[in-house]
Amino acid sequence: MRTVAMQANDGGNNPVEVLANGDSEKSSTTSRFASLLVSKDRDYLLSATGTQVKVSSLEEKVLGLYFSANWYSPCRTFTQVLVGVYEQLKSNSSGFEIVFVSSDEDLNAFNNYRESMPWLSVPFSDLETKKALNQRFEVEGIPCLVILQPGDNKDEEPALCDGVELIYRYGVEAFPFTKEKLEELQREEMLKHENQTLTNLLTIHDREYLLGHPTTNKVSAYLLLTRE
């Protein structure tokens, strides 16, 4: 059995247990987000203006890891949708934050794309963290939005990896992206479908009629022949 000798720091302001055999591991008190986003040389993320924001400031928030790239048009399209949802949630003080994990090919592309984003980013130079995040959440395609709930490493809700689909489907209503919230939305959707009628499908609140095709005067071929 290994014995803990002391506590040290890993260089990123994370407590580390130093063991009798010389090994070290992240302390059980290390937050979920810190264990994912802090590196040995960095304990911050970049804000939309380029300032440094401590990872520790995210601890009580619902977090979205946004895997995306400027060179792929579906990413740019979804980014516009996500910006609208993000800004609406932020205006309601909902406790939602996003971290951009770039798949851009160079720093200029990263910076240009980040200009359209009001949220945080992993620095472009931190290739190790970006690679680790892609592997950790098995990101196979972009855009990809992984939702993480606040909590520590001992008591955490599993990551939700279909955030893009949920944003497209429910928008801000999907927040806070918990299992209970999504089940509630699915029940509402099912009830709406079961109670749907043809009238509900074809009308809206200020229109209860349909437009028909104008009547066309038809002339028989016999009449055309007899005119000659």
CSV table of C-alpha atoms in Angstrom, one decimal:
chain,number,residue,atom,x,y,z
A,1,MET,CA,0.0,0.0,0.0
A,2,ARG,CA,1.4,3.4,-0.9
A,3,THR,CA,1.7,6.1,1.7
A,4,VAL,CA,1.1,9.8,1.1
A,5,ALA,CA,4.2,11.7,2.2
A,6,MET,CA,3.2,15.4,1.4
A,7,GLN,CA,1.3,17.7,-0.9
A,8,ALA,CA,2.9,19.7,-3.6
A,9,ASN,CA,1.9,21.7,-6.6
A,10,ASP,CA,2.1,20.6,-10.2
A,11,GLY,CA,3.0,24.0,-11.6
A,12,GLY,CA,-0.6,24.8,-12.6
A,13,ASN,CA,-1.9,25.6,-9.1
A,14,ASN,CA,-3.3,22.1,-8.7
A,15,PRO,CA,-2.7,20.1,-5.5
A,16,VAL,CA,-0.8,16.9,-6.1
A,17,GLU,CA,-0.3,14.0,-3.8
A,18,VAL,CA,3.4,13.0,-3.6
A,19,LEU,CA,3.6,9.4,-2.7
A,20,ALA,CA,6.3,7.4,-0.8
A,21,ASN,CA,7.4,5.6,-4.0
A,22,GLY,CA,8.0,9.0,-5.7
A,23,ASP,CA,4.9,8.9,-7.8
A,24,SER,CA,2.4,11.7,-7.9
A,25,GLU,CA,-1.3,12.0,-8.8
A,26,LYS,CA,-4.0,14.6,-8.9
A,27,SER,CA,-5.6,15.1,-5.5
A,28,SER,CA,-9.2,13.9,-5.2
A,29,THR,CA,-10.1,17.5,-4.4
A,30,THR,CA,-9.0,18.7,-7.8
A,31,SER,CA,-12.0,20.0,-9.7
A,32,ARG,CA,-13.3,18.3,-12.8
A,33,PHE,CA,-12.6,21.3,-15.0
A,34,ALA,CA,-9.1,21.9,-13.7
A,35,SER,CA,-8.2,18.3,-14.4
A,36,LEU,CA,-9.3,18.8,-18.0
A,37,LEU,CA,-8.2,22.4,-18.8
A,38,VAL,CA,-5.2,23.1,-16.7
A,39,SER,CA,-1.7,22.2,-18.0
A,40,LYS,CA,1.6,22.1,-16.2
A,41,ASP,CA,2.4,25.6,-17.6
A,42,ARG,CA,-1.0,27.2,-17.7
A,43,ASP,CA,-3.9,27.6,-15.2
A,44,TYR,CA,-5.9,30.0,-17.4
A,45,LEU,CA,-8.0,30.3,-20.6
A,46,LEU,CA,-8.2,33.2,-23.0
A,47,SER,CA,-11.2,35.5,-23.0
A,48,ALA,CA,-12.8,36.9,-26.1
A,49,THR,CA,-10.6,40.0,-25.6
A,50,GLY,CA,-7.5,37.9,-25.1
A,51,THR,CA,-7.1,38.4,-21.4
A,52,GLN,CA,-6.4,35.5,-19.1
A,53,VAL,CA,-9.2,34.0,-17.1
A,54,LYS,CA,-8.5,31.4,-14.4
A,55,VAL,CA,-9.9,28.0,-14.9
A,56,SER,CA,-11.0,28.0,-11.3
A,57,SER,CA,-13.6,30.7,-12.1
A,58,LEU,CA,-15.6,28.0,-13.9
A,59,GLU,CA,-16.1,25.7,-11.0
A,60,GLU,CA,-19.9,26.3,-10.4
A,61,LYS,CA,-20.8,26.7,-14.1
A,62,VAL,CA,-22.3,24.3,-16.7
A,63,LEU,CA,-19.5,24.1,-19.2
A,64,GLY,CA,-19.6,23.5,-23.0
A,65,LEU,CA,-16.4,22.3,-24.7
A,66,TYR,CA,-16.8,23.5,-28.3
A,67,PHE,CA,-14.7,21.6,-30.8
A,68,SER,CA,-14.7,23.6,-34.0
A,69,ALA,CA,-12.6,25.1,-36.9
A,70,ASN,CA,-12.9,28.1,-39.1
A,71,TRP,CA,-12.1,26.2,-42.3
A,72,TYR,CA,-15.3,24.0,-42.1
A,73,SER,CA,-18.5,25.8,-43.1
A,74,PRO,CA,-20.9,23.7,-40.9
A,75,CYS,CA,-18.8,24.9,-37.9
A,76,ARG,CA,-19.2,28.6,-38.9
A,77,THR,CA,-22.9,28.1,-39.3
A,78,PHE,CA,-23.4,26.5,-36.0
A,79,THR,CA,-21.2,29.0,-34.3
A,80,GLN,CA,-23.7,31.8,-35.2
A,81,VAL,CA,-26.5,29.7,-33.7
A,82,LEU,CA,-24.5,29.0,-30.6
A,83,VAL,CA,-23.6,32.7,-30.1
A,84,GLY,CA,-27.3,33.6,-30.0
A,85,VAL,CA,-28.0,30.9,-27.4
A,86,TYR,CA,-24.9,31.7,-25.3
A,87,GLU,CA,-25.7,35.5,-25.2
A,88,GLN,CA,-29.3,34.8,-24.2
A,89,LEU,CA,-28.2,32.5,-21.4
A,90,LYS,CA,-25.6,34.9,-20.2
A,91,SER,CA,-28.1,37.8,-20.1
A,92,ASN,CA,-30.2,35.6,-17.8
A,93,SER,CA,-27.2,34.9,-15.5
A,94,SER,CA,-27.8,31.2,-16.0
A,95,GLY,CA,-24.2,30.1,-15.2
A,96,PHE,CA,-23.3,28.8,-18.6
A,97,GLU,CA,-19.8,29.0,-20.1
A,98,ILE,CA,-18.2,27.7,-23.3
A,99,VAL,CA,-14.5,26.9,-24.0
A,100,PHE,CA,-13.4,26.8,-27.6
A,101,VAL,CA,-11.1,23.9,-28.5
A,102,SER,CA,-9.7,24.8,-31.9
A,103,SER,CA,-9.0,22.5,-34.8
A,104,ASP,CA,-7.7,25.4,-36.9
A,105,GLU,CA,-4.5,24.9,-38.9
A,106,ASP,CA,-2.6,28.1,-37.9
A,107,LEU,CA,-2.7,30.9,-35.3
A,108,ASN,CA,-4.2,33.5,-37.8
A,109,ALA,CA,-7.1,31.2,-38.6
A,110,PHE,CA,-7.6,30.6,-34.8
A,111,ASN,CA,-7.6,34.3,-34.0
A,112,ASN,CA,-9.9,35.3,-36.9
A,113,TYR,CA,-12.4,32.6,-35.9
A,114,ARG,CA,-12.2,33.5,-32.2
A,115,GLU,CA,-13.2,37.1,-33.1
A,116,SER,CA,-16.7,35.8,-33.7
A,117,MET,CA,-16.9,34.1,-30.3
A,118,PRO,CA,-17.9,35.8,-27.0
A,119,TRP,CA,-16.6,32.9,-24.9
A,120,LEU,CA,-13.3,31.4,-23.7
A,121,SER,CA,-10.7,29.5,-25.6
A,122,VAL,CA,-7.8,27.1,-24.9
A,123,PRO,CA,-4.7,28.9,-26.2
A,124,PHE,CA,-3.8,27.8,-29.7
A,125,SER,CA,-0.3,26.9,-28.7
A,126,ASP,CA,-1.4,24.3,-26.1
A,127,LEU,CA,-1.5,21.3,-28.5
A,128,GLU,CA,-1.2,18.8,-25.7
A,129,THR,CA,-4.4,19.9,-23.9
A,130,LYS,CA,-6.4,20.1,-27.2
A,131,LYS,CA,-5.2,16.6,-28.2
A,132,ALA,CA,-6.1,15.2,-24.7
A,133,LEU,CA,-9.6,16.7,-24.9
A,134,ASN,CA,-10.3,15.3,-28.3
A,135,GLN,CA,-9.1,11.9,-27.1
A,136,ARG,CA,-10.9,12.1,-23.8
A,137,PHE,CA,-14.3,12.8,-25.4
A,138,GLU,CA,-13.7,10.7,-28.5
A,139,VAL,CA,-14.4,13.6,-30.9
A,140,GLU,CA,-14.7,12.2,-34.3
A,141,GLY,CA,-16.3,15.1,-36.2
A,142,ILE,CA,-16.8,18.8,-35.8
A,143,PRO,CA,-18.7,20.9,-34.8
A,144,CYS,CA,-19.0,19.0,-31.5
A,145,LEU,CA,-20.3,20.5,-28.3
A,146,VAL,CA,-19.6,18.5,-25.1
A,147,ILE,CA,-21.6,19.6,-22.0
A,148,LEU,CA,-20.1,19.1,-18.5
A,149,GLN,CA,-21.9,19.7,-15.3
A,150,PRO,CA,-20.2,21.3,-12.3
A,151,GLY,CA,-18.8,18.9,-9.7
A,152,ASP,CA,-15.6,17.2,-8.5
A,153,ASN,CA,-14.0,14.1,-9.9
A,154,LYS,CA,-15.8,11.8,-7.4
A,155,ASP,CA,-19.3,12.9,-8.1
A,156,GLU,CA,-19.8,14.0,-11.7
A,157,GLU,CA,-22.6,13.6,-14.2
A,158,PRO,CA,-21.4,11.9,-17.4
A,159,ALA,CA,-20.5,14.2,-20.3
A,160,LEU,CA,-23.2,14.9,-22.8
A,161,CYS,CA,-21.7,14.8,-26.2
A,162,ASP,CA,-24.6,15.7,-28.5
A,163,GLY,CA,-24.8,19.4,-27.6
A,164,VAL,CA,-24.9,20.5,-31.3
A,165,GLU,CA,-28.1,18.5,-31.9
A,166,LEU,CA,-29.7,19.7,-28.7
A,167,ILE,CA,-29.0,23.3,-29.5
A,168,TYR,CA,-30.4,23.0,-33.0
A,169,ARG,CA,-33.4,21.1,-31.6
A,170,TYR,CA,-34.3,23.0,-28.4
A,171,GLY,CA,-32.1,26.2,-28.3
A,172,VAL,CA,-32.0,27.8,-24.9
A,173,GLU,CA,-34.7,25.5,-23.6
A,174,ALA,CA,-32.2,22.7,-23.4
A,175,PHE,CA,-30.3,24.4,-20.5
A,176,PRO,CA,-29.0,23.2,-18.1
A,177,PHE,CA,-28.6,20.1,-20.3
A,178,THR,CA,-29.2,17.7,-17.4
A,179,LYS,CA,-30.8,14.3,-17.9
A,180,GLU,CA,-33.9,15.5,-16.1
A,181,LYS,CA,-34.3,18.5,-18.3
A,182,LEU,CA,-33.9,16.6,-21.5
A,183,GLU,CA,-36.4,14.0,-20.4
A,184,GLU,CA,-38.8,16.8,-19.7
A,185,LEU,CA,-38.4,18.3,-23.2
A,186,GLN,CA,-38.8,14.8,-24.7
A,187,ARG,CA,-42.1,14.3,-22.8
A,188,GLU,CA,-43.4,17.7,-23.9
A,189,GLU,CA,-42.4,16.9,-27.5
A,190,MET,CA,-44.2,13.6,-27.3
A,191,LEU,CA,-47.4,15.1,-25.9
A,192,LYS,CA,-47.4,17.8,-28.5
A,193,HIS,CA,-47.1,15.2,-31.2
A,194,GLU,CA,-49.9,13.0,-29.7
A,195,ASN,CA,-52.2,16.0,-29.5
A,196,GLN,CA,-51.4,17.4,-32.9
A,197,THR,CA,-54.2,17.8,-35.3
A,198,LEU,CA,-54.4,18.7,-39.0
A,199,THR,CA,-55.7,22.1,-38.0
A,200,ASN,CA,-52.7,22.7,-35.7
A,201,LEU,CA,-50.3,21.6,-38.4
A,202,LEU,CA,-51.7,23.9,-41.1
A,203,THR,CA,-52.5,27.1,-39.1
A,204,ILE,CA,-50.8,29.5,-36.9
A,205,HIS,CA,-52.1,31.9,-34.2
A,206,ASP,CA,-53.0,34.7,-36.6
A,207,ARG,CA,-54.0,32.6,-39.6
A,208,GLU,CA,-56.8,30.0,-39.7
A,209,TYR,CA,-57.1,29.7,-43.5
A,210,LEU,CA,-55.3,28.3,-46.5
A,211,LEU,CA,-54.8,29.8,-49.9
A,212,GLY,CA,-56.2,27.9,-52.8
A,213,HIS,CA,-55.1,28.0,-56.5
A,214,PRO,CA,-57.0,30.5,-58.7
A,215,THR,CA,-59.7,29.0,-61.0
A,216,THR,CA,-58.5,28.5,-64.5
A,217,ASN,CA,-60.9,28.8,-67.5
A,218,LYS,CA,-60.8,25.7,-69.5
A,219,VAL,CA,-61.7,25.6,-73.2
A,220,SER,CA,-62.6,22.3,-74.8
A,221,ALA,CA,-60.7,21.1,-77.9
A,222,TYR,CA,-64.1,20.8,-79.7
A,223,LEU,CA,-64.8,24.5,-79.4
A,224,LEU,CA,-61.4,25.4,-80.7
A,225,LEU,CA,-62.0,23.2,-83.8
A,226,THR,CA,-65.4,24.5,-84.5
A,227,ARG,CA,-64.1,28.1,-84.6
A,228,GLU,CA,-62.1,27.4,-87.7
